Short mmCIF file of C-alpha atoms and ligand atoms in Angstrom, two decimals:
data_model
loop_
_atom_site.label_atom_id
_atom_site.label_comp_id
_atom_site.label_asym_id
_atom_site.label_seq_id
_atom_site.Cartn_x
_atom_site.Cartn_y
_atom_site.Cartn_z
CA LYS A 1 17.21 -9.11 0.29
CA VAL A 2 17.58 -4.93 -0.88
CA LEU A 3 20.04 -4.08 -2.45
CA GLY A 4 22.80 -1.80 -0.58
CA LEU A 5 20.72 -1.66 2.67
CA ARG A 6 23.18 -1.89 6.23
CA MET A 7 23.31 -4.91 8.30
CA HIS A 8 19.93 -5.06 10.47
CA PRO A 9 21.00 -3.72 14.18
CA LEU A 10 19.38 -6.76 15.12
CA ASN A 11 22.10 -8.65 13.56
CA GLU A 12 24.68 -6.38 14.94
CA TRP A 13 23.27 -6.93 18.08
CA ILE A 14 23.32 -10.59 17.94
CA THR A 15 27.26 -10.68 16.58
CA ASN A 16 28.26 -8.16 19.12
CA GLN A 17 27.01 -10.65 21.86
CA VAL A 18 28.86 -13.29 20.45
CA LEU A 19 25.51 -15.40 20.78
CA THR A 20 24.03 -17.66 17.92
CA ARG A 21 21.39 -17.16 15.75
CA LYS A 22 19.88 -20.27 17.35
CA GLU A 23 20.42 -19.31 20.53
CA PHE A 24 18.99 -15.98 20.38
CA ALA A 25 15.78 -17.38 18.57
CA ASP A 26 15.29 -20.14 21.86
CA LYS A 27 15.35 -16.66 23.54
CA LEU A 28 12.33 -15.97 21.52
CA ASP A 29 10.07 -19.69 21.22
CA ILE A 30 10.88 -19.18 17.63
CA SER A 31 12.40 -21.22 14.80
CA VAL A 32 16.01 -20.25 13.35
CA ALA A 33 14.42 -19.44 9.98
CA THR A 34 12.02 -16.90 11.28
CA LEU A 35 14.17 -14.90 13.29
CA SER A 36 16.73 -15.23 9.78
CA ARG A 37 13.51 -13.63 7.84
CA TYR A 38 13.24 -10.73 9.90
CA LEU A 39 16.91 -10.23 9.73
CA SER A 40 16.78 -10.28 6.18
CA ARG A 41 13.99 -7.74 6.23
CA ASP A 42 11.65 -10.38 4.34
CA ARG A 43 8.92 -10.34 7.60
CA VAL A 44 8.35 -8.53 10.24
CA PRO A 45 7.52 -10.14 13.83
CA LYS A 46 4.10 -9.56 14.95
CA PRO A 47 3.87 -7.41 18.34
CA GLU A 48 4.29 -10.22 20.75
CA ILE A 49 7.99 -11.41 19.14
CA MET A 50 8.50 -7.67 18.84
CA ARG A 51 7.95 -7.68 22.92
CA LYS A 52 10.17 -10.55 23.23
CA ILE A 53 13.12 -9.12 21.08
CA ILE A 54 12.78 -5.60 23.69
CA GLU A 55 12.84 -7.69 26.57
CA ALA A 56 15.75 -10.11 25.41
CA THR A 57 18.11 -7.37 24.37
CA GLY A 58 17.22 -5.01 27.39
CA GLY A 59 16.02 -2.64 25.34
CA ALA A 60 18.75 -2.62 23.16
CA ILE A 61 16.43 -3.23 20.17
CA THR A 62 13.23 -1.02 20.09
CA PRO A 63 10.57 -0.60 17.00
CA GLU A 64 12.38 2.67 15.82
CA ASN A 65 16.06 0.91 15.66
CA PHE A 66 14.69 -2.21 14.38
CA TYR A 67 12.82 -1.03 11.39
CA PHE A 68 15.41 1.61 11.35
CA ILE A 69 16.95 1.43 7.54
CA GLY A 70 19.84 4.34 8.23
CA ASN A 71 19.69 7.91 7.24
CA TYR A 72 18.15 9.18 4.17
CA LYS A 73 21.68 10.47 3.17
CA ASP A 74 23.16 6.44 3.45
CA VAL A 75 20.09 4.79 2.54
CA GLN A 76 21.40 3.34 -0.82
CA PHE A 77 18.41 2.49 -2.41
CA LYS A 78 18.46 0.36 -5.53
CA LYS A 79 19.54 1.91 -8.49
CA SER A 80 17.24 0.36 -10.79
CA PHE A 81 14.58 0.80 -8.66
CA PHE A 82 10.90 1.98 -10.48
CA GLY A 83 12.97 4.55 -11.74
CA THR A 84 11.91 8.03 -11.80
CA HIS A 85 8.26 7.55 -11.38
CA LEU A 86 5.83 5.41 -10.09
CA LEU A 87 3.14 4.04 -12.40
CA SER A 88 2.07 0.70 -11.76
CA ILE A 89 3.30 -2.28 -9.41
CA GLU A 90 3.79 -4.56 -12.06
CA VAL A 91 7.82 -3.07 -12.19
CA LEU A 92 8.56 -3.50 -9.16
CA ASN A 93 9.98 -7.09 -7.51
CA ALA A 94 9.59 -8.43 -4.66
CA ASN A 95 12.61 -6.95 -3.34
CA GLU A 96 11.64 -3.25 -4.14
CA ILE A 97 7.88 -3.83 -2.84
CA THR A 98 9.59 -4.39 0.37
CA SER A 99 12.44 -1.86 0.89
CA ILE A 100 9.03 0.48 0.56
CA LEU A 101 7.19 -1.46 3.09
CA ASP A 102 10.30 -1.36 5.25
CA ARG A 103 10.54 2.28 4.99
CA SER A 104 7.16 2.84 5.76
CA GLU A 105 8.02 1.53 8.80
CA TYR A 106 10.17 3.89 9.94
CA PHE A 107 7.61 6.60 9.53
CA ILE A 108 5.09 4.84 11.04
CA LYS A 109 6.60 6.40 14.46
CA PRO A 110 6.82 9.41 12.88
CA TYR A 111 8.00 11.98 15.64
CA GLU A 112 12.03 11.73 16.09
CA ASN A 113 12.16 10.59 12.75
CA LEU A 114 10.43 13.08 11.28
CA LEU A 115 13.27 15.57 12.49
CA ASN A 116 15.25 13.52 10.60
CA SER A 117 14.28 13.90 7.59
CA GLN A 118 12.73 17.52 7.48
CA LYS A 119 15.69 18.94 6.39
CA ASN A 120 16.36 16.92 3.28
CA TYR A 121 12.88 18.19 1.72
CA LYS A 122 12.28 21.85 3.15
CA ASN A 123 13.40 22.94 -0.60
CA ARG A 124 11.32 20.46 -2.89
CA THR A 125 7.57 20.32 -4.26
CA LEU A 126 4.88 18.09 -4.65
CA ILE A 127 2.04 19.23 -6.74
CA ASN A 128 -1.12 17.41 -6.44
CA LEU A 129 -3.31 17.04 -9.37
CA PHE A 130 -6.21 15.58 -9.22
CA PHE A 131 -9.09 15.18 -11.72
CA GLU A 132 -11.03 12.70 -10.21
CA ASP A 133 -12.19 12.96 -6.75
CA SER A 134 -10.85 11.97 -3.84
CA THR A 135 -10.64 12.10 0.18
CA ARG A 136 -8.03 9.24 1.30
CA THR A 137 -5.32 9.51 -1.22
CA LYS A 138 -5.35 13.40 -1.89
CA THR A 139 -4.97 14.31 1.68
CA SER A 140 -2.65 11.67 2.64
CA PHE A 141 0.10 12.56 0.09
CA GLU A 142 -0.21 16.12 1.22
CA LEU A 143 -0.33 15.06 4.91
CA ALA A 144 3.68 12.45 3.68
CA ALA A 145 5.09 15.20 2.22
CA LYS A 146 4.10 18.04 4.15
CA ARG A 147 5.44 15.61 7.27
CA LEU A 148 8.45 14.76 5.26
CA GLY A 149 8.85 19.09 5.34
CA MET A 150 8.21 19.63 1.51
CA ASN A 151 5.84 21.91 -0.11
CA VAL A 152 2.95 21.60 -1.11
CA ILE A 153 -0.12 22.41 -3.98
CA ASN A 154 -3.37 21.68 -4.41
CA MET A 155 -4.22 22.39 -7.76
CA GLN A 156 -7.79 23.02 -8.14
CA ILE A 157 -8.60 21.68 -11.47
CA GLU A 158 -12.66 23.70 -10.94
CA THR A 159 -10.97 26.78 -10.63
CA SER A 160 -7.45 26.10 -12.56
CA SER A 161 -7.26 27.15 -16.89
CA ILE A 162 -8.26 23.80 -17.51
CA ARG A 163 -11.77 25.00 -17.68
CA LYS A 164 -10.95 28.15 -20.50
CA GLY A 165 -9.48 24.85 -22.61
CA GLU A 166 -6.20 24.06 -21.83
CA SER A 167 -5.46 20.50 -22.89
CA LEU A 168 -4.32 18.20 -20.09
CA ILE A 169 -0.56 18.24 -21.79
CA ASP A 170 -0.36 21.59 -21.60
CA THR A 171 -1.52 21.96 -18.34
CA ALA A 172 1.20 19.29 -16.56
CA MET A 173 4.35 20.98 -18.67
CA THR A 174 2.85 24.28 -17.13
CA LEU A 175 3.54 23.06 -13.97
CA ASN A 176 6.51 21.35 -14.51
CA ALA A 177 7.79 24.46 -15.81
CA MET A 178 7.74 25.75 -11.89
CA HIS A 179 9.87 22.96 -11.00
CA PRO A 180 8.26 20.89 -8.40
CA ASP A 181 9.72 17.59 -7.48
CA ILE A 182 6.92 14.94 -7.98
CA LEU A 183 3.49 15.45 -10.01
CA VAL A 184 0.85 13.24 -8.31
CA ILE A 185 -2.01 12.32 -10.66
CA ARG A 186 -5.07 10.87 -10.37
CA HIS A 187 -7.21 10.75 -13.68
CA SER A 188 -10.33 9.02 -14.62
CA LEU A 189 -8.79 7.36 -18.19
CA SER A 190 -6.18 4.62 -18.03
CA GLY A 191 -2.47 5.92 -18.82
CA VAL A 192 -3.03 9.65 -18.29
CA PRO A 193 -0.24 9.58 -15.70
CA HIS A 194 2.00 7.28 -17.88
CA LEU A 195 1.62 10.05 -21.09
CA LEU A 196 2.37 12.82 -18.66
CA ALA A 197 4.92 11.37 -17.47
CA ASP A 198 6.49 11.33 -20.48
CA LYS A 199 6.35 14.83 -21.06
CA VAL A 200 7.44 16.63 -17.54
CA ARG A 201 10.98 15.85 -15.79
CA CYS A 202 9.67 15.76 -12.41
CA ALA A 203 8.53 12.41 -10.58
CA VAL A 204 4.94 11.15 -11.39
CA ILE A 205 3.00 8.84 -9.00
CA ASN A 206 -0.08 7.72 -10.18
CA ALA A 207 -2.85 8.46 -7.67
CA GLY A 208 -5.26 6.12 -9.61
CA ASP A 209 -6.24 5.61 -13.50
CA GLY A 210 -9.22 4.86 -14.36
CA GLN A 211 -9.53 1.13 -14.04
CA HIS A 212 -6.05 0.61 -14.66
CA GLU A 213 -3.56 0.67 -11.43
CA HIS A 214 -3.70 2.47 -7.78
CA PRO A 215 0.38 1.47 -6.80
CA THR A 216 0.15 3.94 -3.40
CA GLN A 217 -3.08 2.22 -2.29
CA ALA A 218 -1.97 -1.68 -3.05
CA LEU A 219 1.31 -0.92 -1.36
CA LEU A 220 -0.45 0.78 1.60
CA ASP A 221 -2.96 -2.83 1.47
CA ALA A 222 0.53 -5.42 1.84
CA LEU A 223 1.84 -2.96 4.59
CA VAL A 224 -1.44 -3.47 6.87
CA ILE A 225 -1.24 -7.04 6.06
CA ARG A 226 1.84 -7.25 7.06
CA ARG A 227 1.90 -5.84 10.14
CA ARG A 228 -1.06 -8.25 11.13
CA LYS A 229 -0.47 -11.77 9.77
CA GLY A 230 3.60 -10.74 10.22
CA LYS A 231 4.05 -11.84 6.77
CA ILE A 232 2.52 -11.68 2.95
CA LYS A 233 4.30 -14.90 1.33
CA GLY A 234 1.39 -17.75 1.69
CA LEU A 235 -1.42 -16.26 2.67
CA LYS A 236 -4.73 -16.16 0.87
CA VAL A 237 -6.31 -13.32 -0.14
CA ALA A 238 -9.44 -12.86 -1.46
CA ILE A 239 -10.50 -9.75 -3.36
CA CYS A 240 -14.42 -9.44 -3.94
CA GLY A 241 -17.05 -7.11 -5.58
CA ASP A 242 -17.08 -5.27 -8.84
CA ILE A 243 -13.01 -6.09 -9.87
CA ALA A 244 -14.08 -5.52 -13.46
CA HIS A 245 -13.88 -1.25 -12.77
CA SER A 246 -11.21 -1.43 -10.20
CA ARG A 247 -7.30 -0.44 -10.55
CA VAL A 248 -7.19 -1.11 -6.84
CA ALA A 249 -8.12 -4.69 -7.78
CA ARG A 250 -5.28 -4.63 -10.51
CA SER A 251 -2.60 -3.22 -8.31
CA ASN A 252 -3.45 -5.49 -5.40
CA ILE A 253 -3.55 -8.64 -7.55
CA LYS A 254 -0.33 -8.10 -9.26
CA LEU A 255 1.40 -6.96 -5.72
CA LEU A 256 0.32 -9.81 -3.42
CA THR A 257 1.26 -12.65 -6.02
CA THR A 258 4.87 -10.87 -6.36
CA MET A 259 5.11 -11.66 -2.66
CA GLY A 260 3.72 -14.93 -2.90
CA ALA A 261 0.54 -14.85 -2.37
CA LYS A 262 -2.37 -16.58 -3.84
CA VAL A 263 -5.34 -14.28 -4.75
CA ASN A 264 -8.98 -15.61 -5.26
CA VAL A 265 -11.25 -13.08 -7.15
CA ILE A 266 -15.05 -12.94 -6.62
CA ALA A 267 -17.75 -11.18 -8.39
CA PRO A 268 -20.86 -11.85 -10.37
CA LYS A 269 -19.99 -12.29 -14.00
CA THR A 270 -21.24 -8.93 -15.02
CA LEU A 271 -18.23 -7.55 -12.82
CA MET A 272 -15.47 -10.48 -13.98
CA PRO A 273 -13.30 -8.73 -16.36
CA ASN A 274 -12.21 -11.28 -19.33
CA GLY A 275 -8.41 -12.38 -18.79
CA ILE A 276 -8.43 -11.49 -14.84
CA GLU A 277 -6.87 -15.08 -14.46
CA ASN A 278 -3.63 -13.88 -16.71
CA LEU A 279 -2.78 -11.50 -13.42
CA GLY A 280 -2.92 -14.96 -11.82
CA ALA A 281 -5.69 -15.03 -9.64
CA ARG A 282 -8.32 -17.30 -9.58
CA ILE A 283 -11.69 -16.66 -10.34
CA TYR A 284 -15.29 -17.65 -8.50
CA ASN A 285 -18.00 -16.44 -9.14
CA ASP A 286 -19.46 -17.94 -5.50
CA MET A 287 -18.66 -16.36 -2.15
CA LYS A 288 -18.84 -19.47 -0.11
CA LYS A 289 -15.91 -21.06 -2.87
CA GLY A 290 -13.72 -18.16 -3.53
CA LEU A 291 -13.70 -16.82 0.39
CA GLU A 292 -12.52 -20.66 2.04
CA ASN A 293 -9.52 -20.69 3.75
CA THR A 294 -8.60 -16.97 3.21
CA ASP A 295 -6.69 -15.25 6.04
CA ILE A 296 -8.07 -11.47 4.24
CA VAL A 297 -11.32 -10.97 2.93
CA MET A 298 -10.78 -7.64 0.61
CA ILE A 299 -13.84 -5.47 -0.26
CA LEU A 300 -14.58 -3.78 -3.54
CA ARG A 301 -17.15 -0.49 -4.06
CA LEU A 302 -19.52 -0.89 -7.24
CA GLN A 303 -17.98 1.81 -8.84
CA HIS A 304 -20.54 3.39 -10.50
CA GLU A 305 -18.29 6.43 -11.92
CA ARG A 306 -16.62 3.97 -14.77
CA MET A 307 -20.02 1.86 -15.53
CA HIS A 308 -22.03 2.36 -18.56
CA GLY A 309 -24.89 0.61 -18.37
CA SER A 310 -26.72 -1.60 -15.54
CA TYR A 311 -24.46 -4.79 -14.20
CA ILE A 312 -26.95 -5.96 -11.11
CA PRO A 313 -30.20 -6.80 -10.95
CA SER A 314 -30.46 -4.21 -7.59
CA PRO A 315 -28.56 -2.94 -4.72
CA ARG A 316 -30.89 -5.23 -2.60
CA GLU A 317 -29.82 -8.34 -4.87
CA TYR A 318 -26.10 -7.52 -4.90
CA PHE A 319 -25.86 -7.24 -1.26
CA ARG A 320 -27.80 -10.50 -1.07
CA PHE A 321 -24.69 -12.42 -2.65
CA TYR A 322 -21.89 -10.20 -2.96
CA GLY A 323 -22.37 -8.01 0.08
CA LEU A 324 -20.39 -8.98 3.17
CA ASP A 325 -21.48 -9.50 6.54
CA ILE A 326 -20.32 -12.06 9.41
CA ILE A 327 -22.09 -15.04 8.18
CA LYS A 328 -20.05 -14.93 4.55
CA LEU A 329 -16.97 -13.64 6.65
CA GLY A 330 -17.63 -17.37 8.29
CA TYR A 331 -17.05 -18.95 4.89
CA ALA A 332 -12.97 -17.71 5.12
CA LYS A 333 -10.52 -18.73 8.15
CA ARG A 334 -11.54 -17.98 11.71
CA ASP A 335 -8.81 -14.85 12.13
CA ALA A 336 -9.83 -13.51 8.78
CA LEU A 337 -9.48 -9.69 8.31
CA VAL A 338 -11.65 -7.83 6.39
CA MET A 339 -10.10 -5.03 4.09
CA HIS A 340 -11.77 -1.96 2.44
CA PRO A 341 -9.51 0.62 0.00
CA GLY A 342 -12.77 2.92 0.41
CA PRO A 343 -15.21 5.04 0.27
CA ILE A 344 -16.93 2.20 1.55
CA ASN A 345 -21.49 2.10 1.25
CA ARG A 346 -22.53 0.63 3.71
CA GLY A 347 -25.31 -1.96 2.91
CA ILE A 348 -24.49 -2.53 -0.53
CA GLU A 349 -20.82 -4.33 -0.29
CA ILE A 350 -20.42 -4.06 3.70
CA ASP A 351 -22.66 -4.56 6.04
CA SER A 352 -22.77 -1.49 8.74
CA GLN A 353 -21.81 -3.65 11.42
CA LEU A 354 -19.21 -5.69 10.03
CA ALA A 355 -17.52 -2.06 8.50
CA ASP A 356 -17.70 -0.65 12.07
CA ASP A 357 -15.93 -3.89 13.95
CA ILE A 358 -12.61 -2.73 14.50
CA ASP A 359 -11.72 -6.90 15.56
CA ARG A 360 -12.54 -7.61 12.38
CA THR A 361 -12.53 -5.23 9.83
CA LEU A 362 -8.90 -2.70 9.08
CA ILE A 363 -10.33 -0.34 6.61
CA LEU A 364 -9.21 3.14 9.03
CA GLU A 365 -5.91 1.10 9.87
CA GLN A 366 -5.24 1.10 6.11
CA VAL A 367 -6.08 4.55 5.93
CA GLU A 368 -3.69 5.35 8.82
CA LEU A 369 -0.85 3.48 7.13
CA GLY A 370 -1.12 4.92 3.78
CA VAL A 371 0.90 8.24 5.45
CA ALA A 372 3.93 6.30 5.96
CA ILE A 373 3.72 4.24 2.61
CA ARG A 374 3.47 7.58 0.31
CA MET A 375 6.70 9.13 2.47
CA SER A 376 8.88 6.16 1.86
CA VAL A 377 7.57 6.23 -1.78
CA ILE A 378 8.46 9.99 -1.66
CA GLU A 379 11.66 9.55 -0.28
CA HIS A 380 12.26 6.61 -2.81
CA LEU A 381 11.50 9.15 -6.08
CA ILE A 382 13.66 11.95 -4.53
CA SER A 383 16.88 9.56 -3.54
CA ASN A 384 16.32 7.56 -7.08
CA THR A 385 16.31 11.19 -9.25
CA GLU A 386 19.27 12.57 -7.12
CA ASN A 387 21.08 9.29 -7.81
N1 LIG B 401 -8.65 4.62 -1.77
C1 LIG B 401 -8.86 5.56 -2.31
O1 LIG B 401 -8.46 5.64 -3.31
O2 LIG B 401 -9.80 6.44 -1.89
P1 LIG B 401 -9.82 8.00 -2.39
O3 LIG B 401 -10.73 7.62 -3.76
O4 LIG B 401 -10.52 8.62 -1.50
O5 LIG B 401 -8.64 8.57 -2.92
#
């Protein structure tokens, strides 16, 4: 259980009605074990069960209060959490990941919740420091911070003093001297956010460092999976494509295995890094075998910006063997869903029609929920630095 959180509102409601868990579970046609997992925040109900909960409680429990875990000031996030920074997934345990996901649920319907939160952040500042291109991550950090009521500065690297020879560390320390609360850093070199986190007083969030980690991407992917499948534990997830150069793959393998999912990685030998099995993934070079019985298929882009040399015979050949289309998706479970961190390259790692199929593909949902995840991460970090 997440430490310090108050009793679940549904648990309170059941207790006040002098019902047993069994009696209430029967009303929903679910087992007591499943109900208990909802109440301990281990699992979230699927939409049809949520509807039954609203009906059975006469509207006393709604998605808003179901996911609500207290006002900002009331929330006692576990102190040891990820400390002052979010630099990698590997420092998070399952409870901490669950805490971030739960709090994101609160921000998904932001309108009334925003009014609660904004007053706490109006004197706070977040700086986006992106040394590498980004559409999704940079925009969603900006939106997340603005929705929380923070000031946001987007550093324009190409017009900054870095062009006059200022070093990375001097740039970070200069920004730090202006007392931001959070520095969001993306860099093409693995380890840069860690290096800068040692030099500054504010919280640092790793927004993707080389081929090392992209923690908020893995967290938002986990939120999408949990909402769609109702759980993460016990699922089988395939991550396919350019595993060798992918920080998204590394963060996702760590998060999914921590949460009890099984992970298959599928790539040609040239794009499969040595030792990836040490993170807990099973290795496949064949899509048919690797996709067998999987619930989620995550597809990765070929990351040419991190390649030095030739790794595939041709994009056409690559698509033939590793590009996901409706035929290859047929090797996975019938209800398997497709994810992609973006940006997508149509006709190379994913068939264009499949990419647009909203019944099978969650690409835009990943982007949408990325804002809520980042709001939750920002809130956790500010809460930690305050305590
Ligand atoms: N998924 C992701 O990191 O996308 P951007 O590069 O557009 O931020």
